[in-house]
mmCIF file of C-alpha atoms in Angstrom:
data_model
loop_
_atom_site.group_PDB
_atom_site.id
_atom_site.type_symbol
_atom_site.label_atom_id
_atom_site.label_comp_id
_atom_site.label_asym_id
_atom_site.label_seq_id
_atom_site.Cartn_x
_atom_site.Cartn_y
_atom_site.Cartn_z
ATOM 1 C CA MET M 1 262.387 198.462 42.481
ATOM 2 C CA LYS M 2 264.059 201.037 39.658
ATOM 3 C CA ILE M 3 261.677 203.711 40.344
ATOM 4 C CA GLN M 4 262.221 202.488 44.144
ATOM 5 C CA ARG M 5 265.801 203.667 43.662
ATOM 6 C CA ILE M 6 265.152 206.326 42.002
ATOM 7 C CA ALA M 7 263.312 208.013 44.673
ATOM 8 C CA ILE M 8 266.309 207.058 46.708
ATOM 9 C CA LEU M 9 268.660 209.004 44.826
ATOM 10 C CA MET M 10 266.114 211.438 45.003
ATOM 11 C CA VAL M 11 265.900 212.423 48.697
ATOM 12 C CA LEU M 12 269.963 211.576 48.864
ATOM 13 C CA LEU M 13 270.445 215.050 46.327
ATOM 14 C CA VAL M 14 267.673 216.517 49.211
ATOM 15 C CA LEU M 15 269.916 216.322 52.063
ATOM 16 C CA ALA M 16 273.192 216.607 50.406
ATOM 17 C CA CYS M 17 272.172 220.181 49.082
ATOM 18 C CA SER M 18 270.612 220.296 52.658
ATOM 19 C CA THR M 19 273.834 219.673 54.336
ATOM 20 C CA TYR M 20 275.655 222.509 51.758
ATOM 21 C CA ALA M 21 273.405 225.119 53.141
ATOM 22 C CA THR M 22 275.419 227.963 54.136
ATOM 23 C CA ASP M 23 274.131 229.668 57.778
ATOM 24 C CA GLU M 24 276.845 231.349 58.940
ATOM 25 C CA LEU M 25 278.303 233.485 61.928
ATOM 26 C CA THR M 26 281.079 235.574 61.396
ATOM 27 C CA VAL M 27 282.693 238.252 63.494
ATOM 28 C CA GLY M 28 286.156 240.802 62.607
ATOM 29 C CA ASN M 29 288.742 241.355 64.710
ATOM 30 C CA ILE M 30 289.262 243.801 66.097
ATOM 31 C CA THR M 31 292.244 246.069 67.744
ATOM 32 C CA MET M 32 291.887 248.742 70.118
ATOM 33 C CA ALA M 33 293.930 250.342 73.022
ATOM 34 C CA GLN M 34 293.652 250.718 77.035
ATOM 35 C CA GLY M 35 290.607 252.757 77.756
ATOM 36 C CA GLU M 36 289.241 252.726 74.660
ATOM 37 C CA THR M 37 286.573 251.892 72.767
ATOM 38 C CA ALA M 38 286.242 249.918 69.571
ATOM 39 C CA THR M 39 283.177 248.778 67.608
ATOM 40 C CA LEU M 40 282.553 244.802 66.434
ATOM 41 C CA SER M 41 280.200 243.681 63.495
ATOM 42 C CA VAL M 42 278.568 241.022 63.905
ATOM 43 C CA GLU M 43 277.620 239.649 60.525
ATOM 44 C CA LEU M 44 275.184 236.905 59.106
ATOM 45 C CA THR M 45 275.628 234.928 55.426
ATOM 46 C CA ASN M 46 272.287 232.711 55.425
ATOM 47 C CA GLU M 47 270.317 230.728 52.082
ATOM 48 C CA THR M 48 267.449 229.337 55.115
ATOM 49 C CA THR M 49 265.134 232.439 55.596
ATOM 50 C CA MET M 50 265.375 233.441 59.206
ATOM 51 C CA ILE M 51 263.389 235.127 61.315
ATOM 52 C CA ALA M 52 265.300 235.169 64.852
ATOM 53 C CA PHE M 53 267.636 234.187 66.473
ATOM 54 C CA GLU M 54 269.669 234.209 69.995
ATOM 55 C CA PHE M 55 272.972 234.040 70.918
ATOM 56 C CA TRP M 56 276.040 234.739 73.803
ATOM 57 C CA MET M 57 278.339 236.116 73.914
ATOM 58 C CA LYS M 58 281.986 235.326 76.177
ATOM 59 C CA LEU M 59 284.364 238.454 76.662
ATOM 60 C CA PRO M 60 287.616 237.801 78.501
ATOM 61 C CA GLU M 61 288.242 239.668 81.683
ATOM 62 C CA GLY M 62 288.919 243.556 81.353
ATOM 63 C CA PHE M 63 286.866 243.720 77.932
ATOM 64 C CA SER M 64 282.876 244.827 78.457
ATOM 65 C CA ILE M 65 280.151 246.231 76.494
ATOM 66 C CA VAL M 66 279.589 249.730 76.833
ATOM 67 C CA LYS M 67 276.480 251.246 77.935
ATOM 68 C CA ASP M 68 274.476 254.897 77.036
ATOM 69 C CA GLU M 69 273.619 257.293 79.243
ATOM 70 C CA GLU M 70 270.497 255.729 79.861
ATOM 71 C CA GLY M 71 272.256 252.518 80.976
ATOM 72 C CA ASP M 72 271.621 250.474 78.000
ATOM 73 C CA TYR M 73 274.318 248.644 76.090
ATOM 74 C CA ALA M 74 275.591 249.696 73.313
ATOM 75 C CA VAL M 75 274.463 247.601 70.188
ATOM 76 C CA THR M 76 273.191 248.669 66.836
ATOM 77 C CA LYS M 77 270.611 246.272 64.956
ATOM 78 C CA SER M 78 271.023 246.653 61.146
ATOM 79 C CA SER M 79 267.931 249.162 59.376
ATOM 80 C CA THR M 80 268.949 247.487 56.467
ATOM 81 C CA ARG M 81 268.218 243.698 57.639
ATOM 82 C CA LEU M 82 266.566 243.804 61.093
ATOM 83 C CA GLY M 83 264.454 247.250 60.479
ATOM 84 C CA LYS M 84 260.975 246.275 62.775
ATOM 85 C CA HIS M 85 262.578 243.391 64.997
ATOM 86 C CA ASN M 86 263.365 243.852 69.091
ATOM 87 C CA LEU M 87 266.524 243.416 70.333
ATOM 88 C CA GLU M 88 267.179 242.633 73.534
ATOM 89 C CA VAL M 89 270.710 242.738 75.429
ATOM 90 C CA ALA M 90 271.528 240.869 78.642
ATOM 91 C CA LEU M 91 274.334 240.772 81.046
ATOM 92 C CA ASP M 92 273.594 236.544 82.234
ATOM 93 C CA ALA M 93 275.391 235.535 86.388
ATOM 94 C CA ASP M 94 278.015 233.649 84.328
ATOM 95 C CA GLY M 95 279.552 236.655 83.110
ATOM 96 C CA ARG M 96 278.125 236.462 78.951
ATOM 97 C CA TYR M 97 275.883 238.594 77.478
ATOM 98 C CA HIS M 98 272.523 237.188 76.606
ATOM 99 C CA PHE M 99 271.371 238.694 72.920
ATOM 100 C CA LEU M 100 268.095 238.169 71.999
ATOM 101 C CA CYS M 101 266.271 239.018 68.352
ATOM 102 C CA TYR M 102 262.910 238.424 67.690
ATOM 103 C CA ALA M 103 259.968 240.232 65.648
ATOM 104 C CA ASN M 104 256.198 240.510 66.631
ATOM 105 C CA PRO M 105 254.733 239.396 64.476
ATOM 106 C CA GLN M 106 257.018 237.294 62.652
ATOM 107 C CA ARG M 107 259.095 239.436 59.837
ATOM 108 C CA ASN M 108 262.350 237.632 57.517
ATOM 109 C CA ILE M 109 265.423 238.614 58.765
ATOM 110 C CA LYS M 110 265.909 240.562 55.051
ATOM 111 C CA ASN M 111 268.875 239.697 52.728
ATOM 112 C CA ASN M 112 270.774 237.100 52.677
ATOM 113 C CA GLU M 113 274.440 238.707 53.913
ATOM 114 C CA GLY M 114 275.466 241.414 55.612
ATOM 115 C CA GLU M 115 276.000 243.078 59.502
ATOM 116 C CA LEU M 116 273.294 242.446 61.868
ATOM 117 C CA LEU M 117 274.619 244.078 64.601
ATOM 118 C CA SER M 118 277.454 246.732 65.582
ATOM 119 C CA ILE M 119 278.579 246.063 69.270
ATOM 120 C CA GLU M 120 280.981 248.953 71.193
ATOM 121 C CA LEU M 121 283.480 247.339 72.903
ATOM 122 C CA GLN M 122 284.816 248.638 76.663
ATOM 123 C CA CYS M 123 289.170 247.898 76.689
ATOM 124 C CA ASN M 124 289.549 248.441 80.631
ATOM 125 C CA ASP M 125 292.892 250.960 81.609
ATOM 126 C CA ASN M 126 294.210 247.834 83.104
ATOM 127 C CA VAL M 127 295.035 245.195 80.616
ATOM 128 C CA GLU M 128 297.892 243.818 78.990
ATOM 129 C CA ASP M 129 299.037 244.609 75.493
ATOM 130 C CA GLY M 130 298.109 241.160 73.389
ATOM 131 C CA SER M 131 295.614 239.015 71.753
ATOM 132 C CA TYR M 132 292.783 238.116 73.402
ATOM 133 C CA GLN M 133 290.075 236.089 72.514
ATOM 134 C CA ALA M 134 286.467 235.802 72.216
ATOM 135 C CA VAL M 135 283.108 234.377 71.178
ATOM 136 C CA ILE M 136 280.009 233.855 70.303
ATOM 137 C CA GLN M 137 278.123 230.981 71.173
ATOM 138 C CA ASN M 138 274.919 228.687 71.069
ATOM 139 C CA ALA M 139 273.834 230.801 68.447
ATOM 140 C CA ILE M 140 270.346 229.453 67.624
ATOM 141 C CA PHE M 141 268.148 231.128 64.527
ATOM 142 C CA SER M 142 265.192 230.332 63.752
ATOM 143 C CA ASP M 143 263.150 229.816 59.715
ATOM 144 C CA ALA M 144 260.409 231.001 59.126
ATOM 145 C CA ASP M 145 258.363 227.424 59.539
ATOM 146 C CA ARG M 146 259.751 228.453 63.288
ATOM 147 C CA VAL M 147 262.090 225.357 62.781
ATOM 148 C CA ARG M 148 265.343 226.037 64.799
ATOM 149 C CA HIS M 149 268.835 226.095 63.086
ATOM 150 C CA ASN M 150 272.546 225.415 65.253
ATOM 151 C CA LEU M 151 275.213 227.681 63.757
ATOM 152 C CA SER M 152 278.687 226.910 64.427
ATOM 153 C CA ASP M 153 280.378 229.315 67.950
ATOM 154 C CA CYS M 154 282.176 232.021 65.699
ATOM 155 C CA THR M 155 285.591 233.344 68.128
ATOM 156 C CA PHE M 156 287.552 236.433 67.448
ATOM 157 C CA GLN M 157 290.236 238.244 68.333
ATOM 158 C CA ILE M 158 291.170 241.565 69.980
ATOM 159 C CA THR M 159 294.141 242.799 70.079
ATOM 160 C CA VAL M 160 295.363 245.076 72.908
ATOM 161 C CA GLY M 161 298.175 247.717 72.792
ATOM 162 C CA SER M 162 299.085 251.346 74.372
ATOM 163 C CA VAL M 163 298.308 252.489 70.917
ATOM 164 C CA MET M 164 295.897 251.679 68.680
ATOM 165 C CA LEU M 165 298.020 250.168 65.319
ATOM 166 C CA GLY M 166 296.005 251.908 62.661
ATOM 167 C CA ASP M 167 294.479 254.651 64.024
ATOM 168 C CA VAL M 168 296.747 257.356 62.504
ATOM 169 C CA ASN M 169 294.280 260.548 62.168
ATOM 170 C CA LYS M 170 293.334 259.414 65.858
ATOM 171 C CA ASP M 171 289.342 258.883 65.971
ATOM 172 C CA LYS M 172 289.504 256.154 67.862
ATOM 173 C CA LYS M 173 288.847 253.708 64.984
ATOM 174 C CA VAL M 174 290.529 252.470 62.062
ATOM 175 C CA ASN M 175 289.543 252.538 58.695
ATOM 176 C CA VAL M 176 289.815 253.945 55.263
ATOM 177 C CA ALA M 177 290.185 257.440 56.944
ATOM 178 C CA ASP M 178 293.409 256.302 58.385
ATOM 179 C CA VAL M 179 294.802 254.816 54.223
ATOM 180 C CA THR M 180 294.864 258.776 53.610
ATOM 181 C CA ALA M 181 296.081 259.645 56.911
ATOM 182 C CA LEU M 182 298.636 257.495 56.333
ATOM 183 C CA VAL M 183 300.127 258.778 52.577
ATOM 184 C CA ASN M 184 300.037 261.632 54.143
ATOM 185 C CA ILE M 185 302.606 261.302 56.335
ATOM 186 C CA ILE M 186 304.935 259.257 53.923
ATOM 187 C CA LEU M 187 304.575 261.687 51.705
ATOM 188 C CA GLY M 188 305.496 264.523 54.278
ATOM 189 C CA LYS M 189 302.418 266.428 55.037
ATOM 190 C CA ASP M 190 302.514 266.305 58.781
ATOM 191 C CA ASN M 191 306.007 266.866 59.842
ATOM 192 C CA GLY M 192 305.086 269.900 62.020
ATOM 193 C CA GLU M 193 306.130 270.252 66.160
ATOM 194 C CA THR M 194 302.796 268.852 66.660
ATOM 195 C CA PRO M 195 301.872 266.659 63.777
ATOM 196 C CA MET M 196 297.839 265.607 62.891
ATOM 197 C CA TYR M 197 298.806 262.631 63.136
ATOM 198 C CA ASP M 198 300.049 259.844 65.455
ATOM 199 C CA HIS M 199 302.935 258.260 63.914
ATOM 200 C CA GLU M 200 303.271 256.119 66.392
ATOM 201 C CA ALA M 201 300.240 254.091 64.981
ATOM 202 C CA ALA M 202 301.046 254.365 61.380
ATOM 203 C CA ASN M 203 304.057 252.672 62.205
ATOM 204 C CA VAL M 204 301.709 249.548 61.898
ATOM 205 C CA ASN M 205 303.915 246.759 60.870
ATOM 206 C CA LYS M 206 306.650 247.955 63.846
ATOM 207 C CA ASP M 207 309.732 247.840 61.817
ATOM 208 C CA ASN M 208 310.446 251.613 63.123
ATOM 209 C CA THR M 209 310.256 253.359 59.761
ATOM 210 C CA ILE M 210 306.855 254.045 58.357
ATOM 211 C CA ASN M 211 306.624 253.806 54.337
ATOM 212 C CA PHE M 212 304.141 252.063 51.657
ATOM 213 C CA ASN M 213 304.404 248.090 53.679
ATOM 214 C CA ASP M 214 302.700 250.004 56.805
ATOM 215 C CA ILE M 215 299.783 250.804 54.107
ATOM 216 C CA ALA M 216 299.633 247.195 53.124
ATOM 217 C CA ALA M 217 299.800 245.813 56.717
ATOM 218 C CA LEU M 218 296.750 249.097 57.463
ATOM 219 C CA MET M 219 294.800 247.488 54.864
ATOM 220 C CA THR M 220 294.845 243.933 56.100
ATOM 221 C CA ILE M 221 294.115 245.115 59.689
ATOM 222 C CA ILE M 222 290.991 247.137 58.199
ATOM 223 C CA LEU M 223 289.977 243.624 55.884
ATOM 224 C CA GLU M 224 290.432 241.698 58.978
ATOM 225 C CA GLN M 225 287.466 243.487 60.646
#
């Protein structure tokens, strides 16, 4: 009887450890202006060794994935994690983008965290200022034993404004380079008749004053991407 109890406890312990395994997709929020593009990063943190995946992305009306000159969707797979994998992206009849990634012969998705895909999104000219919700859903990952793992849906926000807040250096991106540009404005290094930087975008916290509080607000945007 004692041996049976120990065996049951061992089984329960294994099940408990499996329950707390972390396999999760994450997507950062992005900020963009009407008629402009922005890069969306899709990351995977996984304790399970995965070999392939598919998921669907639903974007709000007025947003789409950019197409390149050859008509392919502007989606780049991580050379570090998916170097030997094939990636296919298609627009389904229901308006969702279908992503499918696999390798033949079978290969593991490398590492246990980091970016899987970067996706170039386009905002139409007629989209109103505001915050819009998008979602990655029905994500299915296959492990090395070809067991299917259903990951939770992942929602993210797209904030749209006539000015891309934080894009201080006017390169259509919000990143650490804009912190340097913002510091230059605060130090008075961009006060000419034709400013090098976008002073409206530099007023990140919208208090009509450009100061060190905007640096904190800009860092928040960058960290949430």
